[in-house]
Protein backbone atom coordinates (compact mmCIF):
# COMPACT_ATOMS: atom_id res chain seq x y z
CA UNK A 1 0.00 0.00 0.00
CA UNK A 2 3.03 2.27 0.06
CA UNK A 3 3.19 2.76 3.84
CA UNK A 4 6.76 3.15 5.07
CA UNK A 5 7.87 2.68 8.67
CA UNK A 6 11.18 3.85 10.14
CA UNK A 7 13.30 1.03 11.61
CA UNK A 8 13.43 2.91 14.91
CA UNK A 9 9.68 2.92 15.61
CA UNK A 10 6.97 0.39 16.26
CA UNK A 11 3.19 0.52 15.91
CA UNK A 12 0.99 -0.58 18.77
CA UNK A 13 -2.76 -1.04 18.95
CA UNK A 14 -4.69 -2.10 22.04
CA UNK A 15 -8.24 -1.41 23.28
CA UNK A 16 -6.90 1.09 25.82
CA UNK A 17 -7.97 4.67 25.09
CA UNK A 18 -4.94 6.19 26.83
CA UNK A 19 -1.46 5.13 25.65
CA UNK A 20 -3.05 2.15 23.95
CA UNK A 21 -2.23 2.88 20.34
CA UNK A 22 0.12 4.95 18.30
CA UNK A 23 3.65 5.20 17.00
CA UNK A 24 6.33 4.53 19.63
CA UNK A 25 10.10 4.95 19.32
CA UNK A 26 12.16 1.89 20.19
CA UNK A 27 15.47 3.48 19.15
CA UNK A 28 16.85 7.04 19.05
CA UNK A 29 15.45 9.21 16.26
CA UNK A 30 17.13 12.27 14.81
CA UNK A 31 15.43 15.55 14.05
CA UNK A 32 14.03 15.39 10.55
CA UNK A 33 13.61 11.60 10.49
CA UNK A 34 10.31 10.44 9.00
CA UNK A 35 8.78 8.03 11.51
CA UNK A 36 5.93 6.87 9.27
CA UNK A 37 4.95 7.82 5.72
CA UNK A 38 1.35 7.05 4.78
CA UNK A 39 0.03 7.82 1.28
CA UNK A 40 -3.21 9.80 1.15
CA UNK A 41 -5.05 6.97 -0.61
CA UNK A 42 -4.66 4.83 2.53
CA UNK A 43 -6.39 7.33 4.82
CA UNK A 44 -10.03 6.82 5.80
CA UNK A 45 -11.46 10.13 4.55
CA UNK A 46 -14.55 11.12 2.57
CA UNK A 47 -12.48 11.90 -0.53
CA UNK A 48 -11.32 8.27 -0.73
CA UNK A 49 -14.59 6.73 0.39
CA UNK A 50 -17.08 8.42 -1.94
CA UNK A 51 -15.83 6.75 -5.15
CA UNK A 52 -15.94 3.36 -3.44
CA UNK A 53 -19.54 3.80 -2.26
CA UNK A 54 -21.16 6.22 -4.75
CA UNK A 55 -24.77 5.45 -3.81
CA UNK A 56 -24.11 5.83 -0.10
CA UNK A 57 -22.11 9.00 -0.73
CA UNK A 58 -25.00 10.53 -2.69
CA UNK A 59 -27.44 9.59 0.08
CA UNK A 60 -25.24 11.14 2.77
CA UNK A 61 -24.83 14.34 0.76
CA UNK A 62 -28.61 14.64 0.38
CA UNK A 63 -29.14 14.23 4.11
CA UNK A 64 -26.37 16.73 4.90
CA UNK A 65 -27.93 19.25 2.51
CA UNK A 66 -31.37 18.72 4.02
CA UNK A 67 -30.07 19.29 7.54
CA UNK A 68 -28.09 22.39 6.54
CA UNK A 69 -31.33 23.86 5.19
CA UNK A 70 -33.91 22.84 7.78
CA UNK A 71 -31.59 22.63 10.79
CA UNK A 72 -30.83 26.32 10.53
CA UNK A 73 -34.54 27.03 10.88
CA UNK A 74 -35.56 24.41 13.44
CA UNK A 75 -32.62 24.46 15.85
CA UNK A 76 -30.95 27.03 18.05
CA UNK A 77 -27.80 28.58 16.59
CA UNK A 78 -25.52 26.91 19.14
CA UNK A 79 -27.10 23.49 18.61
CA UNK A 80 -27.00 23.89 14.83
CA UNK A 81 -23.36 25.04 14.75
CA UNK A 82 -22.26 22.22 17.06
CA UNK A 83 -23.87 19.61 14.84
CA UNK A 84 -22.51 21.14 11.63
CA UNK A 85 -19.00 20.83 13.05
CA UNK A 86 -19.57 17.12 13.72
CA UNK A 87 -21.58 15.85 10.75
CA UNK A 88 -18.44 14.02 9.62
CA UNK A 89 -18.87 11.65 12.57
CA UNK A 90 -22.09 10.19 11.19
CA UNK A 91 -20.82 10.17 7.62
CA UNK A 92 -17.62 8.27 8.43
CA UNK A 93 -19.64 5.89 10.61
CA UNK A 94 -21.91 5.13 7.66
CA UNK A 95 -18.91 4.49 5.40
CA UNK A 96 -17.24 2.29 8.04
CA UNK A 97 -20.40 0.23 8.49
CA UNK A 98 -20.75 -0.15 4.72
CA UNK A 99 -17.12 -1.27 4.46
CA UNK A 100 -17.73 -4.03 6.98
CA UNK A 101 -21.07 -5.11 5.52
CA UNK A 102 -19.79 -5.21 1.92
CA UNK A 103 -16.71 -7.29 2.76
CA UNK A 104 -14.62 -4.39 1.51
CA UNK A 105 -10.79 -4.65 1.77
CA UNK A 106 -10.93 -2.00 4.49
CA UNK A 107 -13.42 -4.10 6.43
CA UNK A 108 -10.69 -6.22 8.05
CA UNK A 109 -8.83 -3.09 9.21
CA UNK A 110 -12.03 -1.52 10.57
CA UNK A 111 -12.80 -4.77 12.38
CA UNK A 112 -9.53 -4.32 14.27
CA UNK A 113 -10.57 -0.95 15.70
CA UNK A 114 -11.03 -1.44 19.43
CA UNK A 115 -11.97 0.75 22.34
CA UNK A 116 -12.48 -0.19 25.98
CA UNK A 117 -13.54 2.47 28.48
CA UNK A 118 -16.58 3.56 30.46
CA UNK A 119 -17.71 6.15 27.90
CA UNK A 120 -17.59 3.63 25.06
CA UNK A 121 -19.52 1.14 27.16
CA UNK A 122 -22.41 3.60 27.33
CA UNK A 123 -22.60 3.70 23.55
CA UNK A 124 -22.41 -0.08 23.20
CA UNK A 125 -25.26 -0.43 25.69
CA UNK A 126 -27.25 2.22 23.79
CA UNK A 127 -27.70 4.40 26.87
CA UNK A 128 -30.00 7.34 26.16
CA UNK A 129 -28.82 10.91 26.72
CA UNK A 130 -31.91 11.24 28.92
CA UNK A 131 -30.81 8.45 31.29
CA UNK A 132 -29.47 10.65 34.08
CA UNK A 133 -28.67 7.79 36.45
CA UNK A 134 -26.49 5.89 33.95
CA UNK A 135 -24.72 9.13 33.05
CA UNK A 136 -24.06 9.87 36.73
CA UNK A 137 -22.70 6.35 37.26
CA UNK A 138 -20.31 6.66 34.33
CA UNK A 139 -19.27 10.17 35.35
CA UNK A 140 -18.47 8.84 38.83
CA UNK A 141 -16.31 6.07 37.38
CA UNK A 142 -14.46 8.48 35.07
CA UNK A 143 -14.02 11.03 37.83
CA UNK A 144 -11.98 8.50 39.81
CA UNK A 145 -9.39 8.56 37.01
CA UNK A 146 -9.74 12.31 36.44
CA UNK A 147 -10.07 13.72 39.96
CA UNK A 148 -8.94 17.20 38.92
CA UNK A 149 -11.74 17.50 36.39
CA UNK A 150 -15.06 18.73 37.74
CA UNK A 151 -17.65 15.97 38.15
CA UNK A 152 -20.29 18.31 36.71
CA UNK A 153 -18.09 18.92 33.67
CA UNK A 154 -17.64 15.18 33.05
CA UNK A 155 -21.36 14.57 33.49
CA UNK A 156 -22.27 17.38 31.08
CA UNK A 157 -19.73 16.16 28.51
CA UNK A 158 -21.16 12.63 28.59
CA UNK A 159 -24.69 13.90 28.15
CA UNK A 160 -23.60 16.13 25.26
CA UNK A 161 -21.85 13.27 23.46
CA UNK A 162 -24.83 10.95 23.80
CA UNK A 163 -27.21 13.70 22.66
CA UNK A 164 -25.01 14.45 19.63
CA UNK A 165 -25.03 10.78 18.63
CA UNK A 166 -28.80 10.68 18.99
CA UNK A 167 -29.18 13.75 16.76
CA UNK A 168 -26.71 12.55 14.13
CA UNK A 169 -28.32 9.12 14.06
CA UNK A 170 -31.66 10.81 13.40
CA UNK A 171 -30.33 13.22 10.75
CA UNK A 172 -28.58 10.48 8.77
CA UNK A 173 -31.02 7.68 9.61
CA UNK A 174 -28.25 5.45 10.92
CA UNK A 175 -29.07 1.94 12.00
CA UNK A 176 -30.14 1.92 15.65
CA UNK A 177 -27.95 -0.97 16.74
CA UNK A 178 -25.19 -1.67 19.22
CA UNK A 179 -22.87 -2.38 16.28
CA UNK A 180 -23.41 1.09 14.80
CA UNK A 181 -22.97 2.73 18.21
CA UNK A 182 -19.79 0.73 18.75
CA UNK A 183 -18.42 1.81 15.36
CA UNK A 184 -19.37 5.44 15.95
CA UNK A 185 -17.79 5.67 19.39
CA UNK A 186 -14.60 3.88 18.36
CA UNK A 187 -14.25 5.86 15.15
CA UNK A 188 -14.63 9.19 16.93
CA UNK A 189 -11.84 8.27 19.35
CA UNK A 190 -9.43 7.44 16.50
CA UNK A 191 -10.13 10.38 14.19
CA UNK A 192 -7.70 13.23 13.62
CA UNK A 193 -7.92 16.64 11.98
CA UNK A 194 -5.99 16.43 8.71
CA UNK A 195 -6.75 19.85 7.28
CA UNK A 196 -9.49 22.43 7.02
CA UNK A 197 -12.81 20.57 7.14
CA UNK A 198 -10.97 17.25 6.69
CA UNK A 199 -11.19 14.62 9.41
CA UNK A 200 -10.17 11.02 8.96
CA UNK A 201 -8.51 7.94 10.38
CA UNK A 202 -4.90 7.09 9.65
CA UNK A 203 -3.88 3.42 9.44
C-alpha positions as a printed NumPy array, in Angstrom:
array([[  0.   ,   0.   ,   0.   ],
       [  3.035,   2.272,   0.056],
       [  3.19 ,   2.759,   3.839],
       [  6.76 ,   3.151,   5.069],
       [  7.871,   2.684,   8.673],
       [ 11.178,   3.851,  10.135],
       [ 13.298,   1.028,  11.612],
       [ 13.428,   2.909,  14.914],
       [  9.679,   2.918,  15.606],
       [  6.966,   0.394,  16.262],
       [  3.189,   0.516,  15.909],
       [  0.988,  -0.584,  18.771],
       [ -2.765,  -1.045,  18.946],
       [ -4.686,  -2.1  ,  22.04 ],
       [ -8.238,  -1.413,  23.281],
       [ -6.897,   1.094,  25.824],
       [ -7.974,   4.665,  25.092],
       [ -4.941,   6.189,  26.829],
       [ -1.461,   5.132,  25.655],
       [ -3.046,   2.152,  23.951],
       [ -2.232,   2.881,  20.34 ],
       [  0.119,   4.946,  18.295],
       [  3.654,   5.196,  16.995],
       [  6.327,   4.527,  19.625],
       [ 10.101,   4.952,  19.317],
       [ 12.159,   1.886,  20.186],
       [ 15.466,   3.479,  19.149],
       [ 16.848,   7.044,  19.055],
       [ 15.445,   9.215,  16.259],
       [ 17.13 ,  12.274,  14.808],
       [ 15.427,  15.554,  14.051],
       [ 14.029,  15.385,  10.549],
       [ 13.614,  11.598,  10.487],
       [ 10.311,  10.44 ,   9.001],
       [  8.775,   8.026,  11.507],
       [  5.935,   6.872,   9.268],
       [  4.954,   7.82 ,   5.723],
       [  1.354,   7.048,   4.783],
       [  0.026,   7.819,   1.281],
       [ -3.207,   9.803,   1.147],
       [ -5.051,   6.966,  -0.612],
       [ -4.658,   4.831,   2.535],
       [ -6.385,   7.328,   4.823],
       [-10.03 ,   6.819,   5.802],
       [-11.464,  10.13 ,   4.548],
       [-14.549,  11.123,   2.575],
       [-12.479,  11.899,  -0.533],
       [-11.323,   8.272,  -0.734],
       [-14.594,   6.727,   0.394],
       [-17.076,   8.418,  -1.937],
       [-15.827,   6.752,  -5.15 ],
       [-15.943,   3.357,  -3.438],
       [-19.538,   3.797,  -2.258],
       [-21.157,   6.217,  -4.754],
       [-24.768,   5.445,  -3.81 ],
       [-24.114,   5.831,  -0.1  ],
       [-22.114,   8.996,  -0.73 ],
       [-25.001,  10.532,  -2.688],
       [-27.439,   9.591,   0.08 ],
       [-25.237,  11.141,   2.77 ],
       [-24.833,  14.341,   0.762],
       [-28.612,  14.642,   0.378],
       [-29.136,  14.227,   4.109],
       [-26.375,  16.733,   4.902],
       [-27.926,  19.253,   2.508],
       [-31.367,  18.724,   4.018],
       [-30.067,  19.295,   7.539],
       [-28.095,  22.392,   6.538],
       [-31.329,  23.864,   5.192],
       [-33.911,  22.835,   7.784],
       [-31.587,  22.628,  10.79 ],
       [-30.829,  26.323,  10.529],
       [-34.54 ,  27.025,  10.879],
       [-35.559,  24.415,  13.439],
       [-32.617,  24.458,  15.851],
       [-30.945,  27.028,  18.046],
       [-27.803,  28.578,  16.587],
       [-25.522,  26.91 ,  19.139],
       [-27.104,  23.495,  18.61 ],
       [-27.001,  23.894,  14.828],
       [-23.357,  25.042,  14.755],
       [-22.255,  22.217,  17.064],
       [-23.874,  19.609,  14.839],
       [-22.512,  21.135,  11.625],
       [-18.995,  20.828,  13.054],
       [-19.574,  17.124,  13.723],
       [-21.575,  15.854,  10.747],
       [-18.441,  14.019,   9.622],
       [-18.871,  11.65 ,  12.574],
       [-22.091,  10.195,  11.187],
       [-20.82 ,  10.171,   7.618],
       [-17.622,   8.275,   8.428],
       [-19.636,   5.89 ,  10.608],
       [-21.913,   5.129,   7.662],
       [-18.91 ,   4.491,   5.405],
       [-17.24 ,   2.294,   8.044],
       [-20.405,   0.232,   8.494],
       [-20.745,  -0.146,   4.72 ],
       [-17.122,  -1.267,   4.457],
       [-17.735,  -4.035,   6.98 ],
       [-21.069,  -5.113,   5.515],
       [-19.794,  -5.209,   1.922],
       [-16.715,  -7.287,   2.763],
       [-14.621,  -4.39 ,   1.511],
       [-10.791,  -4.649,   1.766],
       [-10.931,  -2.003,   4.488],
       [-13.416,  -4.1  ,   6.435],
       [-10.693,  -6.215,   8.054],
       [ -8.834,  -3.093,   9.215],
       [-12.03 ,  -1.523,  10.57 ],
       [-12.798,  -4.766,  12.384],
       [ -9.529,  -4.323,  14.274],
       [-10.574,  -0.954,  15.705],
       [-11.027,  -1.442,  19.43 ],
       [-11.974,   0.752,  22.341],
       [-12.475,  -0.186,  25.98 ],
       [-13.545,   2.47 ,  28.478],
       [-16.581,   3.563,  30.462],
       [-17.712,   6.146,  27.897],
       [-17.591,   3.632,  25.063],
       [-19.518,   1.144,  27.156],
       [-22.414,   3.602,  27.327],
       [-22.604,   3.695,  23.545],
       [-22.412,  -0.081,  23.195],
       [-25.259,  -0.431,  25.69 ],
       [-27.253,   2.221,  23.786],
       [-27.696,   4.401,  26.867],
       [-30.005,   7.341,  26.165],
       [-28.824,  10.91 ,  26.72 ],
       [-31.909,  11.243,  28.922],
       [-30.806,   8.453,  31.289],
       [-29.473,  10.649,  34.079],
       [-28.668,   7.788,  36.449],
       [-26.487,   5.891,  33.949],
       [-24.717,   9.127,  33.046],
       [-24.063,   9.865,  36.73 ],
       [-22.702,   6.35 ,  37.261],
       [-20.308,   6.66 ,  34.333],
       [-19.271,  10.174,  35.352],
       [-18.471,   8.843,  38.834],
       [-16.308,   6.073,  37.381],
       [-14.458,   8.483,  35.072],
       [-14.021,  11.026,  37.829],
       [-11.975,   8.504,  39.811],
       [ -9.394,   8.561,  37.007],
       [ -9.745,  12.305,  36.438],
       [-10.072,  13.718,  39.961],
       [ -8.94 ,  17.196,  38.919],
       [-11.741,  17.497,  36.385],
       [-15.056,  18.726,  37.743],
       [-17.652,  15.972,  38.151],
       [-20.289,  18.307,  36.712],
       [-18.088,  18.922,  33.668],
       [-17.644,  15.184,  33.053],
       [-21.356,  14.567,  33.488],
       [-22.267,  17.376,  31.083],
       [-19.729,  16.158,  28.515],
       [-21.164,  12.632,  28.588],
       [-24.688,  13.902,  28.146],
       [-23.6  ,  16.133,  25.261],
       [-21.849,  13.269,  23.458],
       [-24.834,  10.952,  23.804],
       [-27.21 ,  13.701,  22.659],
       [-25.01 ,  14.449,  19.634],
       [-25.032,  10.782,  18.628],
       [-28.804,  10.677,  18.994],
       [-29.177,  13.747,  16.755],
       [-26.71 ,  12.545,  14.126],
       [-28.321,   9.123,  14.055],
       [-31.661,  10.811,  13.396],
       [-30.33 ,  13.217,  10.753],
       [-28.578,  10.48 ,   8.773],
       [-31.018,   7.683,   9.615],
       [-28.249,   5.452,  10.918],
       [-29.073,   1.936,  12.003],
       [-30.14 ,   1.924,  15.652],
       [-27.95 ,  -0.973,  16.743],
       [-25.186,  -1.665,  19.219],
       [-22.871,  -2.375,  16.281],
       [-23.406,   1.088,  14.802],
       [-22.972,   2.734,  18.211],
       [-19.787,   0.728,  18.746],
       [-18.416,   1.813,  15.357],
       [-19.373,   5.444,  15.948],
       [-17.794,   5.666,  19.387],
       [-14.595,   3.875,  18.364],
       [-14.253,   5.858,  15.145],
       [-14.626,   9.188,  16.929],
       [-11.841,   8.267,  19.352],
       [ -9.432,   7.445,  16.503],
       [-10.133,  10.381,  14.189],
       [ -7.702,  13.226,  13.622],
       [ -7.916,  16.637,  11.982],
       [ -5.99 ,  16.426,   8.705],
       [ -6.746,  19.847,   7.282],
       [ -9.485,  22.432,   7.018],
       [-12.81 ,  20.567,   7.143],
       [-10.974,  17.249,   6.691],
       [-11.195,  14.619,   9.414],
       [-10.166,  11.022,   8.965],
       [ -8.514,   7.94 ,  10.381],
       [ -4.901,   7.093,   9.654],
       [ -3.882,   3.423,   9.44 ]])
